[in-house]
Amino acid sequence: MEKAGRFTGHDLSNVTPLTMPWIEVNGLIRPDFSPAAASLSLELAATAYDLELDAWREAGWRDVSYLVNQELFTGYSTNARGIAGAVSEYFQRLARSRIRNVSPISQIRGALRPKEESDTCKAVVMIHPAPGGRYVVAIGFMGTGKRIYDWVSNFRMSREEGLHQGFVGLAREFEDNCDKILFPQTARELNLPSLTLSDIFQECRRPGSRFLIWMAGHSQGGAVMQICAFREIRKGFLRQNLIGYGFASPSVVYENPGCDLSAFPLYHIINADDLTPRVGAALHIGRCRVFLPDEEMRKTCYAPAWNTPVFRSMLALLHSIRNTQSGLLFIIALLKALQNLPDNEFAAAFTGLIGRLMPEKLLEALGDQADDILQRLIAKTQRVYLRASGDLLPPRNALLQLQKRIALFIARYGARAFVKAFLQAFSLPHKLRGTESQSGVASYQYIVTRRFKDLAQRIWCAPAPSSAPRAARPVPVRYASRFARYSTARSRHLHR
């Protein structure tokens, strides 16, 4: 049954774009990069945030499972119909409530979790029949949520197997649940006593698999998608049984893994104004397709903020962040600059900056302890910098110059306006779906539905952090030099 997606209008029942024959690109056979597949993937990545699955069910998707906050909802109870459908709806509401649970008490409990319990992978899994007697298994990974502890994994930047440790932890939690994720209706259709995601992954290691794994994720979800795909393929999963689309995906690989990362059947759609794809580790798994925003796009997706000089200046400032180290250096300089503000300006700036992650009433109750929290944040960020840089200290001169630049910015526009512009310049280019954008059309929704043909194939190109930040004045936005145009020669050099 045809059913249009909420954000792209693409028919959710039409999985043919995901099963098209692979084509040759620069000497490699890989899945076609198509607007239809990208539209479907954006719908899946968006659904992982809110678990609004009614349209998907009406489009023929079934055997739905939810992994939320280390809880798995799967099996007949989550897929019942008729009278028993009330039970299915209950489990869906329960899973959604776990995602939205941002009460002050739960925030504090989450922040006090031990590190080993801080990883909270969030995913939705379902299946749909495909042409030729095959099945498409959809796995949508949710990005970072609004809770404090949702961010913990992003800053666990130690190396584990050459990968970003925090993202590996999230992927491992998903993997630990694969043998529990059930497909009862499909098992009955195939005359099998049971069918799990582990069973499907095992079959995908053989030619002629009846199953195609389709992954999608936004932000942190795009990172988890990369790690899961990488680990499964290294264990024998055949590339032709996998396709994945990430949006605003951070990098996940620190060292050359001894294989061609661009050969993995993953695509990453990236807005060049978006800071997130420039940070994480060092390399993406798969290929990046980058959109260079123009005036039309920024007016559509960033308005009304785009019309203000403070936002334009902040967007230019954030373009000076070109990799993980320079991003962490910026955070340290920002926190130190806030530390030197008068009490009233500090309170306004700190509340505006942290209020998104911690309830404002809780911040007000902290009183003088807010300064102590700021000190701890600075120390924590410095430790994260050491892990991300291989125990190299932050360059003192660059830190002082950046801190001075931020202080001049605050002096010009005020602390409250500075923080507001910082949050807008970070979030608006990063938005996936329209309901979260002030203009009604989010950046990635706009790119996929209106400007897909303008996506350019580019690869990771990591310059060293600059020791001389640009002048502190409103300037035209220039693109970060992280992404270079793709060439076969450069690919061979980077993946040698």
XYZ file of C-alpha atoms in Angstrom:
496
model
C 0.000 0.000 0.000
C 1.454 3.364 -1.029
C 2.147 5.706 1.903
C 3.991 9.004 1.625
C 6.767 9.834 4.080
C 6.335 12.814 6.380
C 9.427 14.767 5.322
C 10.206 13.858 1.716
C 6.883 12.574 0.391
C 8.582 9.402 -0.867
C 6.474 6.255 -0.957
C 7.534 4.234 2.108
C 6.307 0.984 0.532
C 8.610 1.309 -2.490
C 11.918 -0.350 -1.514
C 13.063 -0.821 -5.128
C 15.572 2.105 -4.938
C 17.426 0.190 -2.231
C 17.693 -2.999 -4.320
C 18.882 -1.552 -7.633
C 21.900 -3.195 -9.322
C 25.260 -1.820 -8.255
C 27.243 0.396 -10.615
C 30.939 1.081 -11.159
C 32.260 4.309 -9.602
C 35.967 5.140 -9.924
C 36.866 1.509 -10.410
C 34.697 0.208 -7.540
C 31.337 -1.542 -7.739
C 28.938 0.050 -5.282
C 25.209 0.819 -4.824
C 23.741 3.640 -6.861
C 23.583 6.965 -4.999
C 20.000 7.939 -5.753
C 17.604 10.651 -4.535
C 14.916 8.014 -3.919
C 17.178 5.945 -1.652
C 18.341 9.107 0.110
C 14.729 10.194 0.669
C 13.790 6.821 2.140
C 16.880 6.942 4.353
C 16.078 10.418 5.635
C 12.597 9.179 6.572
C 14.122 6.223 8.449
C 16.717 8.363 10.240
C 13.980 10.810 11.278
C 11.693 8.022 12.493
C 14.458 6.743 14.769
C 14.050 9.971 16.777
C 10.317 9.824 17.449
C 9.307 6.216 16.598
C 6.249 7.462 14.678
C 5.684 4.217 12.801
C 2.026 4.274 11.802
C 2.782 5.282 8.208
C 5.494 2.629 7.953
C 3.124 -0.099 9.157
C 0.488 1.039 6.666
C 3.165 0.832 3.960
C 3.748 -2.863 4.732
C 6.655 -2.718 7.176
C 6.369 -5.276 9.962
C 8.233 -7.117 12.736
C 9.111 -3.844 14.425
C 11.602 -3.781 17.323
C 12.805 -0.895 19.494
C 16.090 -0.612 21.371
C 15.944 2.297 23.798
C 17.980 3.020 26.941
C 19.311 -0.543 27.176
C 15.752 -1.894 26.912
C 14.618 -4.026 23.969
C 10.986 -4.258 22.877
C 10.562 -7.035 20.285
C 8.552 -10.092 19.283
C 4.828 -10.731 18.893
C 3.936 -8.243 21.625
C 5.253 -5.316 19.587
C 3.666 -6.477 16.315
C 0.186 -7.644 17.293
C -2.887 -6.695 15.289
C -6.604 -6.640 15.936
C -7.606 -6.661 19.609
C -4.044 -7.478 20.600
C -2.948 -4.375 18.718
C -3.567 -2.387 21.887
C -0.617 -4.243 23.425
C 1.527 -3.336 20.407
C 0.544 0.333 20.742
C 1.401 0.224 24.434
C 4.948 -0.974 23.737
C 5.361 1.695 21.065
C 4.239 4.410 23.497
C 6.511 2.947 26.163
C 9.540 3.059 23.852
C 8.731 6.637 22.816
C 8.383 7.701 26.438
C 11.872 6.348 27.147
C 13.286 8.585 24.409
C 11.422 11.675 25.612
C 12.144 11.125 29.308
C 13.987 14.361 30.186
C 12.738 15.051 33.717
C 15.274 16.655 36.114
C 15.456 13.484 38.227
C 16.173 11.265 35.212
C 18.759 13.791 34.005
C 20.614 13.637 37.324
C 20.390 9.840 37.500
C 21.703 9.582 33.948
C 24.590 11.939 34.626
C 25.597 9.837 37.651
C 25.687 6.578 35.721
C 29.024 4.734 35.689
C 30.929 5.192 32.440
C 30.395 1.599 31.417
C 26.620 2.124 31.658
C 26.519 5.481 29.884
C 26.261 4.065 26.355
C 22.624 4.179 25.301
C 22.177 3.029 21.725
C 18.746 3.855 20.341
C 17.474 2.083 17.238
C 14.382 0.887 15.412
C 14.395 -2.321 13.320
C 11.745 -3.575 10.870
C 11.405 -5.594 7.653
C 9.619 -5.311 4.281
C 9.235 -7.748 1.353
C 11.260 -6.816 -1.742
C 11.126 -7.869 -5.405
C 12.480 -11.302 -6.256
C 11.467 -12.941 -2.984
C 13.943 -10.937 -0.935
C 13.444 -8.821 2.176
C 14.792 -5.410 3.147
C 15.714 -5.163 6.838
C 15.700 -1.523 7.964
C 17.864 -0.409 10.904
C 17.476 3.227 11.900
C 19.903 4.607 14.479
C 18.889 7.639 16.512
C 21.307 10.539 16.940
C 22.201 12.340 20.154
C 19.148 13.111 22.268
C 18.366 15.979 24.638
C 19.578 14.305 27.821
C 22.974 14.914 29.403
C 24.032 11.292 29.285
C 23.156 11.032 25.575
C 26.272 13.152 24.958
C 28.669 11.044 27.025
C 29.514 8.654 24.191
C 30.367 11.527 21.834
C 33.192 12.640 24.149
C 34.647 9.205 24.848
C 37.375 9.814 22.287
C 39.933 7.225 23.272
C 40.974 4.768 20.567
C 39.539 1.251 20.585
C 40.610 -0.996 17.717
C 41.570 2.208 15.886
C 37.985 3.491 16.214
C 36.188 6.116 18.308
C 35.613 4.403 21.661
C 32.265 6.019 22.456
C 30.722 5.058 19.130
C 32.143 1.538 19.423
C 30.371 1.214 22.777
C 27.047 2.168 21.213
C 27.557 -0.249 18.324
C 28.493 -3.039 20.712
C 25.274 -2.558 22.678
C 23.293 -2.954 19.461
C 25.298 -6.041 18.495
C 24.664 -7.606 21.911
C 20.933 -7.455 21.203
C 20.980 -8.844 17.651
C 20.253 -12.411 18.771
C 17.215 -11.124 20.705
C 15.659 -8.977 17.945
C 12.854 -11.146 16.545
C 10.976 -11.263 13.228
C 7.970 -13.450 14.084
C 5.787 -12.757 11.038
C 8.645 -13.226 8.579
C 9.715 -16.446 10.328
C 6.200 -17.816 9.946
C 6.156 -16.806 6.276
C 9.478 -18.618 5.666
C 8.416 -21.684 7.697
C 11.163 -21.099 10.255
C 10.767 -21.840 13.986
C 12.286 -18.432 14.730
C 14.238 -15.676 13.024
C 16.550 -13.181 14.712
C 18.673 -10.348 13.411
C 21.746 -12.483 14.146
C 20.310 -15.205 11.886
C 19.838 -12.621 9.135
C 23.368 -11.255 9.548
C 24.682 -14.828 9.329
C 22.831 -15.435 6.058
C 24.163 -12.124 4.692
C 27.658 -13.653 4.848
C 26.691 -15.955 1.972
C 25.972 -15.213 -1.703
C 22.319 -15.331 -2.643
C 21.072 -14.024 0.697
C 17.347 -13.460 0.906
C 17.985 -10.368 3.016
C 19.365 -6.897 2.321
C 20.381 -4.799 5.327
C 19.540 -1.101 4.980
C 20.947 1.233 7.636
C 20.382 4.938 8.182
C 21.213 7.439 10.904
C 21.665 11.122 11.647
C 24.604 12.579 13.585
C 25.559 10.064 16.296
C 23.265 7.601 14.527
C 25.392 7.942 11.386
C 28.473 7.158 13.462
C 26.933 3.993 14.942
C 25.858 2.929 11.443
C 29.486 3.142 10.267
C 30.861 1.127 13.187
C 28.214 -1.595 12.855
C 28.756 -1.919 9.106
C 32.539 -1.940 9.522
C 32.540 -4.614 12.234
C 30.071 -6.868 10.407
C 31.937 -6.690 7.093
C 35.207 -7.437 8.858
C 33.499 -10.595 10.202
C 32.508 -11.796 6.728
C 29.275 -9.919 5.959
C 29.146 -9.514 2.148
C 29.145 -5.908 0.971
C 26.468 -6.574 -1.667
C 23.976 -7.348 1.103
C 24.298 -3.916 2.704
C 23.461 -0.302 1.901
C 23.580 2.671 4.265
C 22.945 6.428 4.273
C 24.173 8.754 6.993
C 23.274 12.406 7.496
C 25.659 14.773 9.326
C 27.769 11.745 10.269
C 30.888 12.404 12.382
C 34.093 10.548 11.531
C 34.790 7.314 13.417
C 38.213 5.936 12.371
C 41.512 7.169 13.849
C 44.107 5.050 12.038
C 44.310 3.495 8.603
C 42.590 0.104 9.096
C 44.448 -1.567 6.234
C 41.481 -1.516 3.857
C 39.879 0.967 1.492
C 37.252 2.753 3.580
C 35.667 4.274 0.465
C 34.801 0.744 -0.725
C 32.194 0.274 2.016
C 28.608 0.629 0.663
C 27.811 3.652 2.828
C 27.058 7.222 1.780
C 27.223 10.315 3.986
C 25.220 13.381 3.013
C 26.875 16.449 4.518
C 26.031 20.138 4.746
C 29.346 22.044 4.555
C 28.034 24.529 7.158
C 27.500 21.659 9.619
C 30.209 21.322 12.263
C 29.452 17.728 13.292
C 30.862 15.916 10.206
C 34.197 17.695 10.770
C 34.691 16.167 14.209
C 34.618 12.750 15.871
C 37.792 10.864 14.969
C 39.639 11.347 11.666
C 38.071 9.328 8.824
C 34.616 8.374 7.600
C 33.709 4.844 6.529
C 32.122 5.044 3.096
C 31.920 8.070 0.817
C 30.947 11.647 1.586
C 28.669 13.712 -0.646
C 28.898 17.360 0.382
C 26.533 20.254 -0.323
C 28.004 23.759 -0.411
C 25.245 26.096 0.837
C 24.379 29.251 -1.046
C 22.288 32.306 -0.181
C 19.062 30.613 -1.245
C 19.621 27.588 0.973
C 20.651 29.657 3.999
C 17.674 31.976 3.673
C 15.363 28.987 3.486
C 16.847 26.867 6.271
C 18.520 29.350 8.654
C 16.038 32.254 8.597
C 15.391 34.411 10.552
C 18.817 33.897 12.179
C 20.574 34.246 8.806
C 19.392 37.876 8.602
C 21.363 38.908 11.719
C 25.063 39.943 11.639
C 25.800 38.035 14.863
C 24.671 34.723 13.335
C 26.670 35.266 10.143
C 29.762 36.113 12.161
C 29.297 33.035 14.337
C 28.842 30.774 11.325
C 32.122 32.106 9.904
C 33.808 31.561 13.269
C 32.652 27.942 13.431
C 34.036 27.344 9.944
C 37.474 27.781 11.478
C 36.868 24.437 13.235
C 38.227 21.895 10.791
C 38.805 18.763 12.869
C 38.261 17.246 16.303
C 41.248 18.912 17.937
C 40.332 22.405 16.763
C 36.727 21.769 17.858
C 37.822 20.822 21.372
C 40.196 23.788 21.419
C 37.240 26.037 20.599
C 35.199 24.584 23.484
C 38.057 25.135 25.948
C 38.526 28.728 24.753
C 34.770 29.341 24.952
C 34.494 28.054 28.515
C 37.533 30.065 29.626
C 36.088 33.197 28.030
C 32.812 32.676 29.917
C 34.776 32.212 33.124
C 36.116 35.777 32.857
C 32.710 37.432 32.413
C 31.042 39.558 35.125
C 28.624 37.573 37.295
C 25.421 38.719 35.589
C 26.744 38.060 32.066
C 28.236 34.757 33.140
C 24.886 33.610 34.552
C 23.069 34.539 31.335
C 25.649 32.893 29.096
C 26.035 29.745 31.188
C 22.280 29.253 31.487
C 21.852 29.711 27.746
C 24.673 27.319 26.943
C 23.916 24.483 29.379
C 20.161 24.990 29.638
C 19.591 22.768 26.616
C 21.044 19.806 28.499
C 20.126 20.633 32.080
C 16.760 22.047 33.236
C 16.918 25.805 33.920
C 15.402 25.429 37.390
C 18.136 22.993 38.301
C 20.750 25.466 37.078
C 19.214 28.247 39.166
C 19.314 26.012 42.244
C 23.042 25.471 41.767
C 23.850 29.123 42.472
C 27.581 29.584 43.136
C 28.229 25.948 42.261
C 27.802 26.850 38.579
C 31.353 28.207 38.533
C 32.612 24.930 39.950
C 30.745 23.058 37.217
C 32.410 25.297 34.628
C 35.835 24.485 36.071
C 35.044 20.785 35.864
C 33.863 21.154 32.271
C 37.122 22.867 31.313
C 39.193 20.148 32.992
C 37.088 17.420 31.389
C 37.396 18.952 27.920
C 41.149 19.252 28.325
C 41.365 15.545 29.186
C 39.249 14.692 26.152
C 41.591 16.840 24.025
C 44.582 14.851 25.271
C 42.920 11.551 24.326
C 41.868 12.820 20.899
C 45.277 14.325 20.099
C 47.396 11.425 21.318
C 48.445 13.099 24.595
C 49.533 16.354 22.938
C 48.719 19.456 25.011
C 46.501 22.182 23.514
C 48.709 24.751 21.740
C 48.895 27.621 24.230
C 49.221 30.482 21.729
C 46.351 29.253 19.596
C 44.180 28.829 22.708
C 44.928 32.346 23.954
C 44.256 33.904 20.555
C 40.981 32.023 20.167
C 39.941 32.937 23.714
C 40.669 36.591 22.922
C 38.692 36.391 19.720
C 35.682 34.961 21.550
C 35.990 37.632 24.267
C 35.941 40.371 21.593
C 32.901 38.712 20.010
C 31.094 38.721 23.361
C 32.086 42.343 24.019
C 30.625 43.370 20.680
C 27.324 41.493 20.770
C 26.822 40.649 24.447
C 27.014 37.288 26.219
C 23.389 36.323 25.698
C 23.450 37.109 21.964
C 26.759 35.274 21.608
C 25.436 32.087 23.160
C 22.205 32.250 21.174
C 24.136 32.678 17.928
C 26.500 29.848 18.870
C 23.628 27.424 19.487
C 21.862 28.489 16.279
C 25.013 28.220 14.154
C 25.634 24.769 15.601
C 22.069 23.459 15.330
C 20.424 24.979 12.223
C 22.920 23.558 9.691
C 22.629 20.224 11.538
C 18.835 19.854 11.416
C 17.485 16.737 9.772
C 13.740 17.247 9.587
C 11.524 20.259 9.110
C 9.527 20.214 12.318
C 12.713 21.199 14.178
C 13.583 24.155 11.899
C 12.272 27.660 12.455
C 11.597 28.022 8.741
C 9.819 24.674 8.483
C 12.414 23.204 6.081
C 15.481 21.721 7.753
C 18.926 21.682 6.159
C 19.162 17.983 5.307
C 15.533 17.768 4.271
C 16.171 20.693 1.899
C 19.339 19.113 0.461
C 17.708 15.747 -0.220
C 14.398 17.007 -1.615
C 15.480 20.160 -3.485
C 19.224 20.154 -4.178
C 20.269 16.510 -4.422
C 21.911 17.068 -7.810
C 24.239 19.651 -6.225
C 25.865 17.139 -3.877
C 29.560 16.797 -4.739
C 31.641 13.680 -4.107
C 34.350 14.586 -1.628
C 36.630 12.791 0.799
C 38.185 13.474 4.158
C 41.121 15.876 4.031
C 42.420 16.720 7.512
C 44.603 19.815 7.843
C 46.358 20.598 11.111
C 44.531 22.977 13.484
C 45.384 26.555 12.625
C 47.460 28.464 15.186
C 46.277 31.815 13.860
C 42.477 32.214 14.005
C 40.873 34.676 11.603
C 40.144 38.269 12.526
C 37.224 38.850 14.895
C 34.858 40.724 12.584
C 31.833 39.842 10.457
C 33.165 38.079 7.368
C 31.658 36.130 4.488
C 31.234 32.467 5.353
C 34.057 30.410 3.856
C 33.936 26.653 3.803
C 36.094 24.593 6.115
C 38.845 22.844 4.197
C 38.104 19.449 5.703
C 36.455 18.036 2.593
C 38.417 17.896 -0.662
C 37.060 17.009 -4.067
C 37.384 13.319 -4.763
C 40.126 12.058 -7.045
C 41.346 8.514 -7.587
C 44.934 9.562 -6.899
C 44.043 11.197 -3.599
C 41.967 8.194 -2.562
C 44.924 5.877 -3.155
C 47.170 8.213 -1.167
C 44.821 8.514 1.820
C 43.967 4.838 2.029
C 47.450 3.492 1.250
